[in-house]
Amino acid sequence: MSVAELPTIGPRDDRLADVGRLVVRCPDRPGIVAAVSGLMAAVGANITDSQQHSSDPSGGTFFLRLEFFLADLAGRWAELEQRLAALAGEFGMTWRLTEAAHRPRLAVFVSRTDHVLQELIYRVRSGDLRAELAAVVSNHPDLEPVARAAGIPFHHVAVTADTKAEAEAAALALIGDVDLVVLARYMQIVSADFCARFPERLINIHHSFLPAFVGANPYQAAHDRGVKLIGATAHYVTPELDAGPIIEQEVARIDHRATVEDMRRIGRYVERQVLAQAVTWHVEDRVIVDGAKTIVFA
């Protein structure tokens, strides 16, 4: 079956109707779980999954992720938000409430390699990644056939050192109001202004096990160093190159016989798995940024 023949998935999934997600962050203290659970019980919600973490039970930060079922969730939304706002004031919470049925809109930025884009397309079409691929943007035209075959709008925005700012502005205008931007082996460094446009909503795949081998040509650098493990890292993008909060990492073992091309070939499989997993966790509200790190409720 070709990509074009796979079933189209719309912006919502009715199988998850009336399922909500709540993500909470606040100073740790006794009674947080009881208060949130009590609120859910008071509105008639059934908690179906709960994960929590404290950075330090004495003066640390508390993190919580809930999934719950509430009949007529859309109709009860305003009431739920009002109750959560009151509870947040009492506990000093920041919180995020989402509908599990909603499919976030993703813009994928690529250059010439297609393996990570192909993985995202497959996972969306198979239902493993509950998202909508709204656009593919590239500084080269090479991957237009891949995007078109999948029914995704493709935008070629050439980038030079002299036109970088204009190119970013054009790309932003083309992708519109997306929920997440994914740099899927996009071989350009995005500006601080671009990062600020998508705080904690801009994910990159770097083809090394960070913090090792930052920047360009990490496989060559790894080969020169004689490493025995190569890896990939998916992270949120910040103005500092390859230094944003890490979401997911994986490695593959190699030995002294591996050439740089061997590393690239093996690494492609690692990269596609790592980025797809990170994007899935983000879309499912499983990632909370905590300074330079992340809490991942996998």
XYZ file of C-alpha atoms in Angstrom:
298
model
C 0.000 0.000 0.000
C 1.456 3.384 -0.965
C 1.476 6.353 1.385
C -1.211 8.049 -0.692
C -3.539 5.065 -0.216
C -3.354 5.086 3.557
C -6.467 6.371 5.328
C -6.715 10.083 5.985
C -7.014 11.057 9.635
C -8.912 14.207 10.543
C -8.251 16.858 13.196
C -10.274 15.047 15.889
C -10.596 11.472 17.058
C -14.107 10.693 18.275
C -12.848 7.523 19.944
C -11.359 9.828 22.584
C -14.431 12.001 22.999
C -14.974 13.008 26.634
C -11.373 12.126 27.540
C -9.351 14.975 28.996
C -5.796 15.516 30.147
C -4.589 17.699 32.980
C -0.944 18.638 33.526
C -0.018 20.424 36.753
C 3.146 21.997 38.119
C 3.404 23.666 41.523
C 5.504 23.938 44.693
C 5.402 20.590 46.475
C 3.362 20.316 49.651
C 0.989 17.796 51.228
C -2.525 17.562 49.842
C -2.010 18.308 46.152
C -3.094 14.908 44.850
C -6.037 14.831 47.248
C -7.166 18.281 46.135
C -6.939 17.510 42.416
C -8.608 14.117 42.852
C -11.336 15.719 44.933
C -11.982 18.287 42.224
C -12.294 15.545 39.632
C -14.685 13.590 41.837
C -16.756 16.713 42.463
C -17.415 17.211 38.744
C -18.063 13.504 38.177
C -14.825 12.754 36.319
C -13.245 9.301 36.440
C -9.428 9.377 36.584
C -8.135 6.667 34.246
C -4.398 7.342 34.477
C -2.252 9.311 36.915
C 1.495 9.947 37.108
C 3.364 12.260 39.444
C 6.877 13.315 40.425
C 8.455 15.516 43.072
C 11.891 17.032 42.535
C 12.260 17.215 46.319
C 9.497 16.437 48.858
C 10.857 19.209 51.064
C 10.672 22.450 49.129
C 10.797 20.991 45.625
C 8.475 21.150 42.639
C 5.566 18.786 42.106
C 4.507 17.559 38.669
C 1.268 15.720 37.858
C -0.357 14.344 34.722
C -3.905 12.976 34.712
C -6.115 11.418 32.082
C -9.792 11.341 32.912
C -13.215 10.589 31.475
C -16.001 13.115 31.934
C -19.322 12.714 30.143
C -20.123 15.782 28.022
C -16.595 17.103 28.483
C -17.113 19.938 26.010
C -20.238 21.067 27.829
C -18.487 20.933 31.216
C -15.282 22.592 30.014
C -15.945 26.083 31.362
C -16.919 24.724 34.777
C -13.807 22.571 34.905
C -11.562 25.495 33.982
C -13.198 27.674 36.629
C -12.671 25.091 39.353
C -9.074 24.486 38.283
C -8.330 28.206 38.316
C -9.561 28.440 41.902
C -7.483 25.427 42.937
C -4.436 26.829 41.151
C -4.689 29.996 43.194
C -4.654 27.993 46.412
C -1.633 25.854 45.495
C 0.321 28.198 43.218
C -0.213 25.916 40.248
C 0.448 26.349 36.592
C -1.759 23.946 34.668
C -2.818 22.867 31.198
C -6.125 21.237 30.317
C -6.549 19.568 26.923
C -8.991 17.362 25.046
C -7.445 14.025 24.088
C -9.582 13.960 20.925
C -7.923 17.097 19.570
C -5.192 16.496 16.999
C -2.473 19.172 17.191
C -1.337 20.698 13.901
C 2.336 20.075 13.108
C 4.656 21.855 10.681
C 7.699 19.780 9.721
C 10.885 21.483 8.527
C 13.259 19.351 6.441
C 16.244 19.691 4.123
C 17.259 16.821 1.830
C 16.987 13.633 3.916
C 13.560 12.052 4.173
C 13.827 9.241 6.737
C 12.491 11.188 9.714
C 9.704 12.820 7.705
C 8.688 9.412 6.352
C 8.487 8.050 9.902
C 6.231 10.899 11.024
C 3.973 10.413 8.004
C 3.672 6.702 8.694
C 2.904 7.173 12.373
C 0.234 9.773 11.706
C -1.431 7.673 9.018
C -1.302 4.509 11.147
C -2.813 6.301 14.127
C 0.240 5.860 16.353
C 0.810 9.623 16.355
C -2.442 11.479 16.903
C -1.631 14.676 15.062
C -2.257 16.479 11.789
C 0.674 17.164 9.475
C -0.299 20.641 8.341
C 2.767 21.564 6.264
C 6.248 20.555 5.199
C 8.745 23.400 4.784
C 12.181 22.940 3.239
C 15.162 24.983 2.134
C 15.480 22.553 -0.797
C 12.851 21.191 -3.227
C 14.011 17.556 -2.980
C 11.285 16.236 -0.663
C 8.297 17.819 -2.374
C 7.275 14.463 -3.947
C 7.249 12.821 -0.506
C 5.010 15.503 0.972
C 2.707 15.658 -2.045
C 2.282 11.868 -2.091
C 1.099 12.059 1.510
C -1.267 14.938 0.761
C 0.697 17.448 2.824
C 1.227 21.017 1.552
C 4.899 21.550 0.664
C 6.626 24.929 0.777
C 10.095 25.504 -0.644
C 11.697 28.465 1.114
C 15.293 28.949 0.005
C 17.709 30.171 2.680
C 21.008 31.988 2.283
C 23.145 33.803 4.815
C 21.832 37.112 3.466
C 18.149 36.123 3.368
C 17.788 34.124 6.589
C 15.501 36.606 8.356
C 13.281 37.021 5.310
C 13.141 33.249 4.808
C 12.049 32.656 8.401
C 9.353 35.317 8.079
C 8.106 33.705 4.870
C 8.063 30.253 6.477
C 6.109 31.539 9.467
C 3.542 33.126 7.181
C 3.160 29.872 5.255
C 2.669 27.538 8.232
C 0.141 29.768 9.973
C -1.216 28.853 13.376
C 0.380 25.479 14.113
C 0.674 23.854 17.517
C 4.157 22.387 17.092
C 7.121 22.840 14.765
C 9.361 19.815 14.184
C 12.869 20.193 12.779
C 13.245 16.814 11.078
C 16.892 17.024 9.979
C 16.433 20.657 8.950
C 20.029 21.707 8.376
C 19.604 25.345 9.306
C 20.040 27.084 12.654
C 16.834 28.908 13.532
C 17.015 32.366 15.075
C 16.273 33.384 18.651
C 13.160 35.169 17.373
C 11.948 31.944 15.775
C 12.536 30.069 19.044
C 10.616 32.739 20.955
C 7.666 32.269 18.609
C 7.336 28.624 19.702
C 8.411 28.317 23.349
C 8.459 24.624 24.281
C 6.732 23.945 20.946
C 9.805 23.541 18.743
C 11.454 20.095 18.661
C 14.707 19.178 16.912
C 16.394 15.852 16.215
C 20.172 16.019 16.583
C 22.167 13.102 15.240
C 24.370 12.554 18.278
C 23.952 11.571 21.914
C 24.004 15.080 23.371
C 25.848 16.757 24.953
C 28.488 14.990 22.838
C 29.243 16.266 19.324
C 27.201 19.452 19.160
C 26.739 21.161 15.800
C 27.464 20.016 12.264
C 28.925 16.669 11.129
C 28.552 14.750 14.413
C 29.041 11.361 12.726
C 32.399 12.481 11.370
C 33.333 13.817 14.806
C 32.234 10.549 16.421
C 34.275 8.545 13.913
C 37.340 10.694 14.540
C 36.949 10.096 18.280
C 36.528 6.336 17.881
C 33.253 6.043 19.784
C 31.628 2.659 20.354
C 28.097 4.025 20.687
C 26.324 6.474 18.401
C 23.036 8.070 19.243
C 20.349 10.629 18.562
C 18.698 13.248 20.745
C 15.312 14.936 20.446
C 15.137 18.197 22.350
C 13.242 21.443 22.588
C 15.010 24.188 20.666
C 16.481 27.202 22.436
C 18.740 29.971 21.108
C 21.816 28.056 22.322
C 22.724 25.466 19.686
C 21.723 21.880 20.587
C 21.351 22.827 24.264
C 17.585 22.768 24.807
C 15.797 20.468 27.269
C 16.195 16.838 26.202
C 13.021 14.817 25.610
C 14.313 11.481 24.304
C 17.599 9.760 23.442
C 18.693 6.379 22.114
C 21.951 4.731 21.086
C 23.223 1.968 18.814
C 26.445 0.010 19.296
C 29.185 0.112 16.666
C 32.807 -1.040 16.577
C 36.142 -0.063 15.042
C 35.085 -1.281 11.594
C 32.285 1.277 11.231
C 32.864 3.943 8.605
C 31.238 7.360 8.718
C 28.724 6.121 6.156
C 27.982 3.079 8.341
C 27.290 5.449 11.219
C 24.944 7.529 9.101
C 23.082 4.422 7.929
C 22.679 3.002 11.436
C 21.937 6.434 12.834
C 19.014 6.997 10.493
C 17.052 4.246 12.243
C 17.876 5.709 15.649
C 16.970 9.249 14.596
C 13.555 8.334 13.228
C 12.621 6.385 16.374
C 13.832 9.068 18.774
C 12.125 12.010 17.091
C 8.835 10.193 16.511
C 8.751 9.139 20.166
C 9.494 12.660 21.392
C 6.801 14.188 19.187
C 4.297 11.571 20.357
C 5.040 12.290 24.007
C 4.681 16.030 23.396
C 1.377 15.611 21.568
C 0.059 13.423 24.399
C 0.960 16.067 27.023
C 3.548 13.810 28.632
C 6.423 16.315 28.712
C 6.895 19.108 31.240
C 9.901 21.409 30.945
C 11.757 21.959 34.208
C 14.516 24.469 33.571
C 17.176 22.817 31.424
C 15.561 19.390 31.863
C 12.237 17.701 31.197
C 9.876 15.507 33.159
C 8.561 12.812 30.795
C 5.572 10.781 31.967
C 6.068 8.002 29.408
